Coordinates of C-alpha atoms and ligand atoms in Angstrom, one line a residue:
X1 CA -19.3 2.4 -16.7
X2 CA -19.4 3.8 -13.1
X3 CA -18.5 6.8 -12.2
X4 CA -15.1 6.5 -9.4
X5 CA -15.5 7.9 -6.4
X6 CA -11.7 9.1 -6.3
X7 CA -9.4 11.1 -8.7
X8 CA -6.0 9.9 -6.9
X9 CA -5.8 6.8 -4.8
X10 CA -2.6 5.4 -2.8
X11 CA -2.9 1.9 -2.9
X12 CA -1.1 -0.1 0.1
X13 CA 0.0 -3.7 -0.7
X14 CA 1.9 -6.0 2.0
X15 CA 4.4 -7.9 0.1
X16 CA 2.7 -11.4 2.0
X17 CA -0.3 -9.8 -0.1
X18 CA 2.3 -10.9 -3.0
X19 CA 2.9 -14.9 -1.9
X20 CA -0.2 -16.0 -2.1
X21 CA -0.3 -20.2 -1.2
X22 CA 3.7 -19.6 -0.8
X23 CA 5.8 -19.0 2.4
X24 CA 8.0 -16.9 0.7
X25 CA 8.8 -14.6 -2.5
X26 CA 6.1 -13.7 -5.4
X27 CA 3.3 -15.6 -7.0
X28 CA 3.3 -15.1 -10.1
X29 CA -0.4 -16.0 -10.4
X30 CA -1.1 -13.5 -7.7
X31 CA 0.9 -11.0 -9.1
X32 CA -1.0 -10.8 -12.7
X33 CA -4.6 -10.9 -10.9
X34 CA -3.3 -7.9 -8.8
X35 CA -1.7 -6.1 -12.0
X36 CA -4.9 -7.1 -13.6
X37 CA -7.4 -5.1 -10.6
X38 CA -4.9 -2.3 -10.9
X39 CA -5.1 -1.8 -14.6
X40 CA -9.3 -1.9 -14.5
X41 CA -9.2 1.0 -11.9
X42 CA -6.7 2.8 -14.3
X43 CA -8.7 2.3 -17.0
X44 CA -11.8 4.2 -15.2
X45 CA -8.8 7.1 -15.5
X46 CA -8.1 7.0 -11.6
X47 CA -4.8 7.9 -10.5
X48 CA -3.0 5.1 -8.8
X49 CA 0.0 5.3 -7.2
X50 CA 1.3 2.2 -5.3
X51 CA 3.5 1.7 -2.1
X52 CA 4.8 -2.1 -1.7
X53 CA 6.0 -4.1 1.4
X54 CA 8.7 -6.2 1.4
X55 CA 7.5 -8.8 4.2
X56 CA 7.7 -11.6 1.5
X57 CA 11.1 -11.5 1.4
X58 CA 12.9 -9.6 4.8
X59 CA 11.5 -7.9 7.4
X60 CA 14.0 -5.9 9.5
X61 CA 12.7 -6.5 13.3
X62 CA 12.9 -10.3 12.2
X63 CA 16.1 -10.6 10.8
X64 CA 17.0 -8.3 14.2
X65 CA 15.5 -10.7 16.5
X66 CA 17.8 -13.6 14.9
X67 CA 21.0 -11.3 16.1
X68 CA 21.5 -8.8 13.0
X69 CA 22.1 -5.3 13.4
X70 CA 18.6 -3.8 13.3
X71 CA 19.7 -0.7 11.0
X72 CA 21.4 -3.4 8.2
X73 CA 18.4 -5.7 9.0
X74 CA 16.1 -2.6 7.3
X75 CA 18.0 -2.1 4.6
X76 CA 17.7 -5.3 3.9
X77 CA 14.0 -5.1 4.3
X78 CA 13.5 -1.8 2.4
X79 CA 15.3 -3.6 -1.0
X80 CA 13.0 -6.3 -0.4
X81 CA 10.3 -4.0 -1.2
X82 CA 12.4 -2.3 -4.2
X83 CA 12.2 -6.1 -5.6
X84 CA 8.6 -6.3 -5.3
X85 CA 8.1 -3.0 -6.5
X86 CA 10.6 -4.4 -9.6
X87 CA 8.0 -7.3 -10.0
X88 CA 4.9 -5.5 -10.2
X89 CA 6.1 -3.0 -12.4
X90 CA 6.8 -6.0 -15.1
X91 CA 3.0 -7.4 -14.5
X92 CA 1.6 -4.1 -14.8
X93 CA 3.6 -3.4 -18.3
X94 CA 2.4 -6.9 -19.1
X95 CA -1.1 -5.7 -18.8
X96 CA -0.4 -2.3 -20.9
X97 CA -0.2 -0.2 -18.0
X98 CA 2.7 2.2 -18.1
X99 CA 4.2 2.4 -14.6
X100 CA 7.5 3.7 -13.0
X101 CA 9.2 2.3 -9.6
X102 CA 10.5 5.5 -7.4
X103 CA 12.9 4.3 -4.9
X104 CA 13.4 6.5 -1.2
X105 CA 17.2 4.9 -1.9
X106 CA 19.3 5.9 -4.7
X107 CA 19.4 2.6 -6.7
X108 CA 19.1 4.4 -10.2
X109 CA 20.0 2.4 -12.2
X110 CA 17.3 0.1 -11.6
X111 CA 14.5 2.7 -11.0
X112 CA 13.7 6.0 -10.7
X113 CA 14.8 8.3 -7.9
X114 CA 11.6 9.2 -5.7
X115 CA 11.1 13.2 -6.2
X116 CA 7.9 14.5 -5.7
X117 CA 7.1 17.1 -8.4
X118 CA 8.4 14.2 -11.1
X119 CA 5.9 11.6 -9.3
X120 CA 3.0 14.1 -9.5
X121 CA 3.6 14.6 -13.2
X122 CA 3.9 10.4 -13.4
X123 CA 0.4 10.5 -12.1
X124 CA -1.1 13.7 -14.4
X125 CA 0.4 11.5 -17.0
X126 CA -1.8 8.3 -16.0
X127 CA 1.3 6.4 -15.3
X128 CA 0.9 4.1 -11.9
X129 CA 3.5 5.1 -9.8
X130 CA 5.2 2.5 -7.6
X131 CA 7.1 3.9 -4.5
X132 CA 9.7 1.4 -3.7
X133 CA 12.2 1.3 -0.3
X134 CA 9.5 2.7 2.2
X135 CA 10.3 6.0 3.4
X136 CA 14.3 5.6 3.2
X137 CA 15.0 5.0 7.0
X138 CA 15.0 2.5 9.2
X139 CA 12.4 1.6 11.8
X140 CA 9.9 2.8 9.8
X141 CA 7.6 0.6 7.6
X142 CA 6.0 0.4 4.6
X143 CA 2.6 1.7 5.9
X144 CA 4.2 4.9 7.5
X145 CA 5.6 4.9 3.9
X146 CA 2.0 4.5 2.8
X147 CA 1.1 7.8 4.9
X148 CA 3.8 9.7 4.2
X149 CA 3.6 9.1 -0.2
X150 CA -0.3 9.8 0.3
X151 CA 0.1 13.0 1.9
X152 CA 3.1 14.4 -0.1
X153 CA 0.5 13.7 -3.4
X154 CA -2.4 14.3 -2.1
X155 CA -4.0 11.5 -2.8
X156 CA -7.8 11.7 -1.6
X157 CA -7.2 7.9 0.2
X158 CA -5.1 5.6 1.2
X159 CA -5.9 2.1 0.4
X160 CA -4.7 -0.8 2.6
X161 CA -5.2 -4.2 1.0
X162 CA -5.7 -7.0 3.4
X163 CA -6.6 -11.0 3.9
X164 CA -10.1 -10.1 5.0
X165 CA -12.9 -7.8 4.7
X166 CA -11.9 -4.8 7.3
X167 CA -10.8 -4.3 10.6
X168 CA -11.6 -6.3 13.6
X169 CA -12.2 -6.4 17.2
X170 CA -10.0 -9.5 17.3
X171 CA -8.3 -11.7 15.2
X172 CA -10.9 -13.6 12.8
X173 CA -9.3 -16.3 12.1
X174 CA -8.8 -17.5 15.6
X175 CA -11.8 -16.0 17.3
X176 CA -14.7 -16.5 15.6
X177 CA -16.4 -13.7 17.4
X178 CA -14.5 -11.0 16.4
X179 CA -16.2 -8.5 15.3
X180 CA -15.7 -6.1 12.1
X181 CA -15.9 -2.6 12.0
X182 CA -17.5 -1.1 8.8
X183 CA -16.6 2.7 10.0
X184 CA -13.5 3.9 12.8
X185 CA -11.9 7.1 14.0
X186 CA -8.3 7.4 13.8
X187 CA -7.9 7.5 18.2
X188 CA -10.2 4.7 17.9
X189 CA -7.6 2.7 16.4
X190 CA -5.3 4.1 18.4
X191 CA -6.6 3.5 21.8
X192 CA -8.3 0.3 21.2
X193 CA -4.6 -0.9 19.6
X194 CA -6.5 -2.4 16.3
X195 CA -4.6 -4.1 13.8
X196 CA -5.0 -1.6 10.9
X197 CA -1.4 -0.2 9.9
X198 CA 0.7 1.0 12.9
X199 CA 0.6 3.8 15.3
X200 CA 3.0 6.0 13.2
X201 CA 0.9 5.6 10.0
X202 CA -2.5 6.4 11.6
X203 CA -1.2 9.5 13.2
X204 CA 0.3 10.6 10.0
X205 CA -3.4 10.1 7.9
X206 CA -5.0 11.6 11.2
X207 CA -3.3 14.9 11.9
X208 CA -3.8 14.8 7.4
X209 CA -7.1 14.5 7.7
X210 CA -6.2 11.7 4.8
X211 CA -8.9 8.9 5.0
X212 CA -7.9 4.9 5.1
X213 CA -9.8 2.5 3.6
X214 CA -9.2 -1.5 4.3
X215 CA -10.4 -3.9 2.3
X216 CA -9.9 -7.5 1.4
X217 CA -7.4 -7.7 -1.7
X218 CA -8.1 -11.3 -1.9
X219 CA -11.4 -11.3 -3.4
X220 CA -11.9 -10.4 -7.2
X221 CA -13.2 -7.4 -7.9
X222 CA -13.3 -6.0 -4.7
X223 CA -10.6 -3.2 -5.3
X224 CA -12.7 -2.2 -8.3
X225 CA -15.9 -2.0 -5.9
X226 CA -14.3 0.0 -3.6
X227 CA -13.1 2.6 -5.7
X228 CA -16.1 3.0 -7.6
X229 CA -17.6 4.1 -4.2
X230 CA -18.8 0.3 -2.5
X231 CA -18.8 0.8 1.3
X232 CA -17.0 -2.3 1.7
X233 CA -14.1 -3.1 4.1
X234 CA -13.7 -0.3 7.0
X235 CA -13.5 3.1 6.4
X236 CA -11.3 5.1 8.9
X237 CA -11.5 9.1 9.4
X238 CA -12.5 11.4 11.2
X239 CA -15.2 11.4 13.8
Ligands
UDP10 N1 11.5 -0.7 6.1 C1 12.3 0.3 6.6 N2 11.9 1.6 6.5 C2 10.7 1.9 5.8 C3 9.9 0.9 5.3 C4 10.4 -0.4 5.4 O1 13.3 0.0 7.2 O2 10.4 3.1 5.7 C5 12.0 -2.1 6.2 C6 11.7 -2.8 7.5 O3 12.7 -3.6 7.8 C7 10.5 -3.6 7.1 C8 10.8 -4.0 5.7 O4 11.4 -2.9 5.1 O5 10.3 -4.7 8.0 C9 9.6 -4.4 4.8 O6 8.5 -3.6 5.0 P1 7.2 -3.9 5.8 O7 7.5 -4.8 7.0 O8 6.4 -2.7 6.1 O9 6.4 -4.8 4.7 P2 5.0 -5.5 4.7 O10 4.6 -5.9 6.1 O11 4.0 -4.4 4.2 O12 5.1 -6.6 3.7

């Protein structure tokens, strides 16, 4: 078996990540293979912890731009993700992998509270820890979230799942001669404005000294790769 190439990983998943052929909610299908890729990385005894999006479901900025209060409108968004977080704790139990949800909002009757020191010992434990509702506030998202969890447990990376293999100069999928990027600084992305997780996120891993890694999510296997030390994807740090 390979040896991984990390001891504590933050894995970022979008909650579109989650819909798979769908316009909206959770796959089940997609759901398991993730929970299945998860529980293979676990079993090389890596410490995962999770942070899920909620885009699947509500997105504040969206429901803002249809009239809605922005501040209610990420609420709304940030229990989205506490309903994801919900889901993929039950496919990772279904796959033997013991796993608590910590919410940023007090919903505890449904999930843990998010404390720190308790989240570490999750971890030490070889429990995947999910880390549900974002970072608590509004106008944030789920990637600052991402930063901010990753930091606070000094995980050696932060993982950000995509549709395709790394960052680009342009959007792939319309331009087919975009380019991709198998290594980036962080004012790279920040000056050149490139679609990796927002400005607030890569500050946050920069001024850490915490590297990103983006890969694609959709292809088998390739979370596994990564972690057992594939340069796949891009790698983001510093210059
Ligand atoms: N959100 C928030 N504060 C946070 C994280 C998320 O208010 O710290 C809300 C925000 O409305 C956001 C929604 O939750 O649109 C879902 O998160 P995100 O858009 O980051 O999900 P993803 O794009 O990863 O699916």
């Amino acid at each position: 078996m390979s040896e991984p190439a990390y001891k504590r990983i933050l894995l970022k998943l979008s909650g579109e990540g989650l819909m798979g052929d769908g316009e909206y909610g959770i796959s089940p299908r997609v759901i398991r293979r993730l929970a299945s890729e998860i529980r293979e990385v676990r079993a090389l005894g890596v410490e995962v912890a999770l942070v899920i999006g909620g885009g699947n479901i509500f997105r504040g900025a969206g429901l803002a731009a249809a009239g809605m209060d922005r501040v209610t409108a990420d609420h709304m968004g940030m229990l989205a993700t506490v309903m994801n977080a919900l889901a993929l704790q039950d496919a990772l139990e279904y796959e033997g992998v013991f796993t608590r949800v910590m919410s940023a909002i007090k919903i505890n009757q449904v999930c843990e509270d998010y404390i720190r020191r308790r989240a570490m010992r999750h971890l030490e434990k070889g429990r995947v820890v999910v880390f549900a509702a974002g970072t608590g506030n509004p106008f944030f998202t789920t990637d600052s979230a991402a930063s901010l969890r990753a930091v606070e447990i000094n995980a050696d990376v932060v993982i950000k799942a995509t549709k395709v293999d790394g960052v680009y100069s342009a959007d792939p999928v319309k331009d087919p001669n975009a380019k991709r990027y198998s290594h980036l600084t962080y004012d790279q992305v920040l000056e050149q404005r490139l679609a990796v997780m927002d400005a607030t996120a890569i500050v946050m891993c920069r001024d850490n000294n915490l590297p990103i890694r983006v890969f694609d999510m959709t292809r088998p296997g390739a979370l596994l790769d990564l972690v057992c030390g594939a340069s796949t994807g891009t790698l983001v740090e510093r210059g």
